[in-house]
mmCIF file of C-alpha atoms in Angstrom:
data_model
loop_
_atom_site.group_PDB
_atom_site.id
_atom_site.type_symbol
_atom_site.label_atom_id
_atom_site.label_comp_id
_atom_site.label_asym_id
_atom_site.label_seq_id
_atom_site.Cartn_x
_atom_site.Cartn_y
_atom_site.Cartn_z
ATOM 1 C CA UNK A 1 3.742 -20.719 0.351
ATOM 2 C CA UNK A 2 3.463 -19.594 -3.204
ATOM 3 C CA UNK A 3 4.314 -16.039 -2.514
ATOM 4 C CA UNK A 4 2.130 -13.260 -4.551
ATOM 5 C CA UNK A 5 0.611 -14.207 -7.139
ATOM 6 C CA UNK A 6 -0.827 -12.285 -10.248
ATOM 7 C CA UNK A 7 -2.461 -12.570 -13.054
ATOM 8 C CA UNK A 8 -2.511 -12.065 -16.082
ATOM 9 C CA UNK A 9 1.178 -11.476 -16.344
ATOM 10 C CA UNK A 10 0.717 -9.420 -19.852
ATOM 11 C CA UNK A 11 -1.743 -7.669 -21.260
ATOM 12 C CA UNK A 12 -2.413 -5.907 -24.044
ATOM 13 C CA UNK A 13 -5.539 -4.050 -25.016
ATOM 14 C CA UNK A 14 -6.961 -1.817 -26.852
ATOM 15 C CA UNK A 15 -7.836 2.388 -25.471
ATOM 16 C CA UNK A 16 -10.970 2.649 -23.936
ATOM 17 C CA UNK A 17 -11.515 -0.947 -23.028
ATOM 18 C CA UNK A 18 -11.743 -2.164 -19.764
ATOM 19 C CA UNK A 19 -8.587 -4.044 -17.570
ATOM 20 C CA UNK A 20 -8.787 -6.282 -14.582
ATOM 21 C CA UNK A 21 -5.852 -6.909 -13.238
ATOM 22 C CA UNK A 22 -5.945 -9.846 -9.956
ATOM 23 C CA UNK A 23 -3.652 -10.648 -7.235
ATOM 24 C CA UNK A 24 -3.565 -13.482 -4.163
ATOM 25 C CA UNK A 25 -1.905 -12.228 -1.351
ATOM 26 C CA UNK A 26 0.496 -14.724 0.606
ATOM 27 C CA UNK A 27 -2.251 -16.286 3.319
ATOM 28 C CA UNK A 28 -1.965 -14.848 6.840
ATOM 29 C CA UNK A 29 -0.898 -10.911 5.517
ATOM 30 C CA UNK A 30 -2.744 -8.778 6.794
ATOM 31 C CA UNK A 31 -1.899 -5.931 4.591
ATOM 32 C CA UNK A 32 -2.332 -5.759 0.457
ATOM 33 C CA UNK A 33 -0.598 -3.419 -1.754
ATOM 34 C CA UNK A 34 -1.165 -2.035 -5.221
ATOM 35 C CA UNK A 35 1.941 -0.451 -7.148
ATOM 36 C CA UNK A 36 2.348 0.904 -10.592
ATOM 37 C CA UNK A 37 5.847 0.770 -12.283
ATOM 38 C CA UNK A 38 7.325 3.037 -14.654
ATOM 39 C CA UNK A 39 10.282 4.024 -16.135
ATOM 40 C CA UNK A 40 9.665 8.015 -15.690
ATOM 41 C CA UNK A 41 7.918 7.720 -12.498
ATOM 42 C CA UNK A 42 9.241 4.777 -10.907
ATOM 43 C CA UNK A 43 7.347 3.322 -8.196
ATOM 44 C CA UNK A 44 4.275 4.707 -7.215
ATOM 45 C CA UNK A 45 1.527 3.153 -4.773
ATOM 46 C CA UNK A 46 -1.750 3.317 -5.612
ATOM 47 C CA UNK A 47 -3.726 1.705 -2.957
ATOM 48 C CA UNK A 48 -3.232 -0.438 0.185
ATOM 49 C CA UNK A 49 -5.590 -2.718 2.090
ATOM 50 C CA UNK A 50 -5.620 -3.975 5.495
ATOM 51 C CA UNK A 51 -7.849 -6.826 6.293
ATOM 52 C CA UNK A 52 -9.641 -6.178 3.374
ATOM 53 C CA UNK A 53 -10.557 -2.522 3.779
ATOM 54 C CA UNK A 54 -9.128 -0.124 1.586
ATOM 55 C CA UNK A 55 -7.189 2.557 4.241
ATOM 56 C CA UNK A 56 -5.335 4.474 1.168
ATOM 57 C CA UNK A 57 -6.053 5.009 -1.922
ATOM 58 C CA UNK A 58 -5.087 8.323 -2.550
ATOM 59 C CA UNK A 59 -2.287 7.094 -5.408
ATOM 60 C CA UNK A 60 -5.256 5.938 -7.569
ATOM 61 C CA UNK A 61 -4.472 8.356 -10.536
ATOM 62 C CA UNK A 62 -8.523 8.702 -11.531
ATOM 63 C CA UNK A 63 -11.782 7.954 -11.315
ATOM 64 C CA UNK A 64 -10.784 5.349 -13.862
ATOM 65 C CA UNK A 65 -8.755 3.638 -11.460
ATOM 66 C CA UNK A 66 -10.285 1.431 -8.968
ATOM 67 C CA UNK A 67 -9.445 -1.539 -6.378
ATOM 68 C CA UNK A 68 -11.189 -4.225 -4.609
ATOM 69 C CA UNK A 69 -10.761 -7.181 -1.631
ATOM 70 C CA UNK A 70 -13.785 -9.114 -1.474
ATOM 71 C CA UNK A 71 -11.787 -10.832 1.030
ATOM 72 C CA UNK A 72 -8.566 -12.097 2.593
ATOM 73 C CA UNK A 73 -6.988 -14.115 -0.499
ATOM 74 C CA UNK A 74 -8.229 -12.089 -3.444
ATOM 75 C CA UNK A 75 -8.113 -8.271 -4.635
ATOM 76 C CA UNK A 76 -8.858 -7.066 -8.324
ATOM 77 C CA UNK A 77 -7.337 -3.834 -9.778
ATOM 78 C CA UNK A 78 -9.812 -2.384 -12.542
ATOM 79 C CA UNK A 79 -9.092 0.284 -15.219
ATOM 80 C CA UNK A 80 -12.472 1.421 -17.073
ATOM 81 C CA UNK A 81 -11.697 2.829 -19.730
ATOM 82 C CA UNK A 82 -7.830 2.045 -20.049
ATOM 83 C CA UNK A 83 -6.067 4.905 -22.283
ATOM 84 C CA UNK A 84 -2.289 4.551 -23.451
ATOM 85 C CA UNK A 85 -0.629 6.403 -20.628
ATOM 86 C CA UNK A 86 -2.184 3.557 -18.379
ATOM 87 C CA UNK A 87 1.004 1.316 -19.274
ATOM 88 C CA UNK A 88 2.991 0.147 -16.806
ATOM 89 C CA UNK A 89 3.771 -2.539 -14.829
ATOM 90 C CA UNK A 90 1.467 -3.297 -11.773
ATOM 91 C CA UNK A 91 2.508 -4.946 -9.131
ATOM 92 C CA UNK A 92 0.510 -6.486 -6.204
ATOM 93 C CA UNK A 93 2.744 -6.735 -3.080
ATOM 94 C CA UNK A 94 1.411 -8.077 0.869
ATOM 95 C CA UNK A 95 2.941 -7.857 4.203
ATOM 96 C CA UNK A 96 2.179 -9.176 7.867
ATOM 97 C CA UNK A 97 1.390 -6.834 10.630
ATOM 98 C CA UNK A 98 4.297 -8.196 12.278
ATOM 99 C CA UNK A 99 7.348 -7.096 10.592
ATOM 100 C CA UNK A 100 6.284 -5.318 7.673
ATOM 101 C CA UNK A 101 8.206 -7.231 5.132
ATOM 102 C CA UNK A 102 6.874 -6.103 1.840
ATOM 103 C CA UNK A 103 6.688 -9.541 -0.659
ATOM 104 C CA UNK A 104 5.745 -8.680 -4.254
ATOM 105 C CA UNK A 105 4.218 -10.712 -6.835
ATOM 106 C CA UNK A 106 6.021 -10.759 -10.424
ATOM 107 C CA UNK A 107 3.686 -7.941 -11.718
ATOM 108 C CA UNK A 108 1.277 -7.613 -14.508
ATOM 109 C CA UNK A 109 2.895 -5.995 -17.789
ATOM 110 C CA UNK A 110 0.263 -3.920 -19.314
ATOM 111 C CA UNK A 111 0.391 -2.225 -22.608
ATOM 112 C CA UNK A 112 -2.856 0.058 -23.614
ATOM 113 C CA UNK A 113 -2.727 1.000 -27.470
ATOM 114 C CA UNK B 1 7.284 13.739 2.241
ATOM 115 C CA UNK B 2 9.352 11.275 2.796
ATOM 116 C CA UNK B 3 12.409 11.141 -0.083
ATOM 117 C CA UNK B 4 14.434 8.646 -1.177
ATOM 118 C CA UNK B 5 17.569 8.843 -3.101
ATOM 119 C CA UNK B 6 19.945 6.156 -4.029
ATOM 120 C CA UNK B 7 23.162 6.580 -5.283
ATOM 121 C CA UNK B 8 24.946 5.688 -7.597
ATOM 122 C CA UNK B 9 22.144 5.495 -9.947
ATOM 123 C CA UNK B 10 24.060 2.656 -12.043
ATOM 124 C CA UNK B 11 27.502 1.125 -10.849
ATOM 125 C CA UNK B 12 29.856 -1.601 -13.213
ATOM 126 C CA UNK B 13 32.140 -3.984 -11.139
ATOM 127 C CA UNK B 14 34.642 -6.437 -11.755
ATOM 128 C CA UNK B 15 33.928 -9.732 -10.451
ATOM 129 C CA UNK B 16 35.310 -10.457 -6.693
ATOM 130 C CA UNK B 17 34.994 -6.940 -5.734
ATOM 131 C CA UNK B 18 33.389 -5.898 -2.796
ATOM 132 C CA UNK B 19 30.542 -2.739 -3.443
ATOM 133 C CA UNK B 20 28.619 -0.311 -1.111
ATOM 134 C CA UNK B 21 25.283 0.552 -2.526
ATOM 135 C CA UNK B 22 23.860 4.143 -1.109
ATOM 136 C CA UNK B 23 20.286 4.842 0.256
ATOM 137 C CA UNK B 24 19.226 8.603 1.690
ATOM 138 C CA UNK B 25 16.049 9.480 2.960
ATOM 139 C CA UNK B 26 14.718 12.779 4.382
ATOM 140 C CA UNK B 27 13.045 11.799 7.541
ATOM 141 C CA UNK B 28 14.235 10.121 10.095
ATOM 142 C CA UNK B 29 11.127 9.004 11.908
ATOM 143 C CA UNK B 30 10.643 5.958 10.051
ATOM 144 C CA UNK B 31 9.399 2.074 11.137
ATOM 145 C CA UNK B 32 11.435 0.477 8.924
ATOM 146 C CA UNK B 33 13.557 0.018 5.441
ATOM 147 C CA UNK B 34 14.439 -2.542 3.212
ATOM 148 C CA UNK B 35 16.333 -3.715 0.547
ATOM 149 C CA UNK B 36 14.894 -5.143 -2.511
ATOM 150 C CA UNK B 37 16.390 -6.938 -5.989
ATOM 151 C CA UNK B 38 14.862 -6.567 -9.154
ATOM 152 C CA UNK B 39 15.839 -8.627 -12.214
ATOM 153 C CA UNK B 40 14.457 -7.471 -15.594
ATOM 154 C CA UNK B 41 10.912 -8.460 -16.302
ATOM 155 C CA UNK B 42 10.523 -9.681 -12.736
ATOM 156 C CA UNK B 43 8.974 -8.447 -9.250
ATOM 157 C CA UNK B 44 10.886 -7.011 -6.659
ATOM 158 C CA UNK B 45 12.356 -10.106 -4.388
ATOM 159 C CA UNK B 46 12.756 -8.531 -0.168
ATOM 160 C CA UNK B 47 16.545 -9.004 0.647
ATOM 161 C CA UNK B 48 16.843 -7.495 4.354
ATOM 162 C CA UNK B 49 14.654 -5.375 6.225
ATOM 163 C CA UNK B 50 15.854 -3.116 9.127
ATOM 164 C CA UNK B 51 13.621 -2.567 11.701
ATOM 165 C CA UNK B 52 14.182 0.963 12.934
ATOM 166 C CA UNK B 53 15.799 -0.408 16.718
ATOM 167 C CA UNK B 54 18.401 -2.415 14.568
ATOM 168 C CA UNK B 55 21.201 -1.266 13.330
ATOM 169 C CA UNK B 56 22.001 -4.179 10.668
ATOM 170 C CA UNK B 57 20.994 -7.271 9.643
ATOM 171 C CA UNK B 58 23.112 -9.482 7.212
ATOM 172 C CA UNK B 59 22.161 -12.442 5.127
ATOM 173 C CA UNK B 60 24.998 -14.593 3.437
ATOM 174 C CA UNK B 61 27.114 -11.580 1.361
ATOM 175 C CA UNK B 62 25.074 -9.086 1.858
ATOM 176 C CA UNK B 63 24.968 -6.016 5.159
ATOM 177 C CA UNK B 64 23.153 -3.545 4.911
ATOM 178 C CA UNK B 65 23.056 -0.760 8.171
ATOM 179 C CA UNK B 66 20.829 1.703 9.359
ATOM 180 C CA UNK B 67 21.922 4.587 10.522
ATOM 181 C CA UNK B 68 18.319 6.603 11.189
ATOM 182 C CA UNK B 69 20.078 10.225 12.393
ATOM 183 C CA UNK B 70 21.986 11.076 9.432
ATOM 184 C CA UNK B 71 19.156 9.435 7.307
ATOM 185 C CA UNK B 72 21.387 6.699 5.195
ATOM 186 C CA UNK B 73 21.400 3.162 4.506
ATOM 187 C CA UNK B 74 23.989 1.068 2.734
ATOM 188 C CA UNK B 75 24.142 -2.207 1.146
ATOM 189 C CA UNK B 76 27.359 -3.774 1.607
ATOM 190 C CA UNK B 77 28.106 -6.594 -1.501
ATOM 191 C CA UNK B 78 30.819 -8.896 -0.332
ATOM 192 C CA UNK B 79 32.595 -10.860 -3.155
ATOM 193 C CA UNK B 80 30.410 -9.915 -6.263
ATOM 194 C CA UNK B 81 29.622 -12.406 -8.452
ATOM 195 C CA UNK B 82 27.684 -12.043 -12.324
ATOM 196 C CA UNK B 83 24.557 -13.405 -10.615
ATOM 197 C CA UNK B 84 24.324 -10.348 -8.438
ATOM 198 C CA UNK B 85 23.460 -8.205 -11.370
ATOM 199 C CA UNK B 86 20.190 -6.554 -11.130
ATOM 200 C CA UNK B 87 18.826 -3.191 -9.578
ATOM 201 C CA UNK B 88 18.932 -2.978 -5.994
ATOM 202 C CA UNK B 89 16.285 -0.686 -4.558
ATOM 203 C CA UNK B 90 15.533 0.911 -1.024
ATOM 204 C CA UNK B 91 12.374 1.683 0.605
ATOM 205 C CA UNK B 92 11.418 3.123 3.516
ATOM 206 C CA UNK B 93 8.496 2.866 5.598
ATOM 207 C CA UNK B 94 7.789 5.937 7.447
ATOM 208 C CA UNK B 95 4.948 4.193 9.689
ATOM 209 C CA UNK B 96 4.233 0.195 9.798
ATOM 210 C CA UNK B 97 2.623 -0.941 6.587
ATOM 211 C CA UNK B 98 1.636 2.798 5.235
ATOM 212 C CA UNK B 99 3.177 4.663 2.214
ATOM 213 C CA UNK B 100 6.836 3.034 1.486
ATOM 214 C CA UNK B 101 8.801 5.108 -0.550
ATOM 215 C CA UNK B 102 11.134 3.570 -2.472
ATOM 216 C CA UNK B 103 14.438 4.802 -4.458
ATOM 217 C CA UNK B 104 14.909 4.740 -7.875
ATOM 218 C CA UNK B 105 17.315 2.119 -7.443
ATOM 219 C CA UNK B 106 20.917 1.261 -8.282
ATOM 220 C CA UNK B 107 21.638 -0.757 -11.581
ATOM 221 C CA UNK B 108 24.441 -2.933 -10.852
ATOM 222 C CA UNK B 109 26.662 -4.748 -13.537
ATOM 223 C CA UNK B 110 29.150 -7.062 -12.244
ATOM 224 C CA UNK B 111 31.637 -8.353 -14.632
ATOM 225 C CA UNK B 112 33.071 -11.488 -15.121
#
């Protein structure tokens, strides 16, 4: 398997436009995973899914913030409108019910100016 | 909430020499933990995971153990080599697939 993948790895973009950020989970997790890291805060979930239903997202920061699974190999992470204290790196990490074995993509570097 | 502290928060080794890497965490009722390595500019890469019924696992140099009732975990580094550079990170998952919390990590130089 691939592993995680993301996409784009870097962005930049302007305050106030809009960011979508994309990740493919490793086939056969049933759990999905967004995290946001920084250097002050470390990091910091945002939102988790399990079979495609969002069970957490009480880490999304604001209204601003928001997450989707349309369905088992594909979730979006959308920022509308980004502002400059939205940069970070966000990572997209999956796990199997089994073990729990958290595997993270290589993130998505994302710089709002 | 579950806390997680890792100590040292940055550690400089000569090459050869074995290293203990320090993870803490504030409740013991957890499902499982595991050790991650981060190079710069990269994603986290899972070394071992320690279910919470195990008391180790090992892979090639590395240990790490579990010990759930004083709330620790260490990494044990046999033989450091330059390659094992990187920050080393523990998380902790309190119940199975919920809110890990992870340690600031450990930034680990190792000399040649």
């Amino acid at each position: 398997d691939a592993g995680v993948i993301q996409s784009p790895r870097h962005e930049v973009t302007e305050m106030g436009q809009e960011v979508t950020l994309r990740c493919k989970p490793i086939s056969g997790h049933d759990y999905l995973f967004w995290y946001r890291q920084t250097m002050m805060r470390g990091l910091e979930l945002l939102i988790y899914f399990n079979n495609n239903v969002p069970i957490d997202d009480s880490g999304m920061p604001e209204d601003r913030f928001s997450a989707k699974m349309p369905n088992a190999s594909f979730s979006t992470l959308k920022i509308q409108p980004s502002e400059p204290r939205d940069s970070a790196v966000y990572f997209c990490a999956s796990s199997p019910a089994s073990t729990g074995e958290l595997f993270f993509g290589e993130g998505s570097r994302l710089t709002v100016l | 909430k579950q806390e997680v502290t890792q100590i040292p928060a940055a550690l400089s080794v000569p090459e050869g020499e074995n290293l203990v890497l320090n993870c803490s965490f504030t409740d013991s009722a957890i499902y499982n933990l595991q050790w991650f390595r981060q190079d710069p500019g990269k994603g986290l890469t899972s070394l071992l995971l320690i279910q919470s019924s195990q008391r180790e696992q090992t892979s090639g140099r590395l240990n790490a153990s579990l010990d759930k009732s004083s709330g620790r975990s260490t990494l044990y580094i046999a033989a450091s080599q330059p390659g094992d550079s990187a920050t080393y990170l523990c998380a902790v998952n309190p119940y199975n697939n919920n809110d890990m919390r992870f340690g600031a990590g450990t930034r680990l130089t190792v000399k040649p």
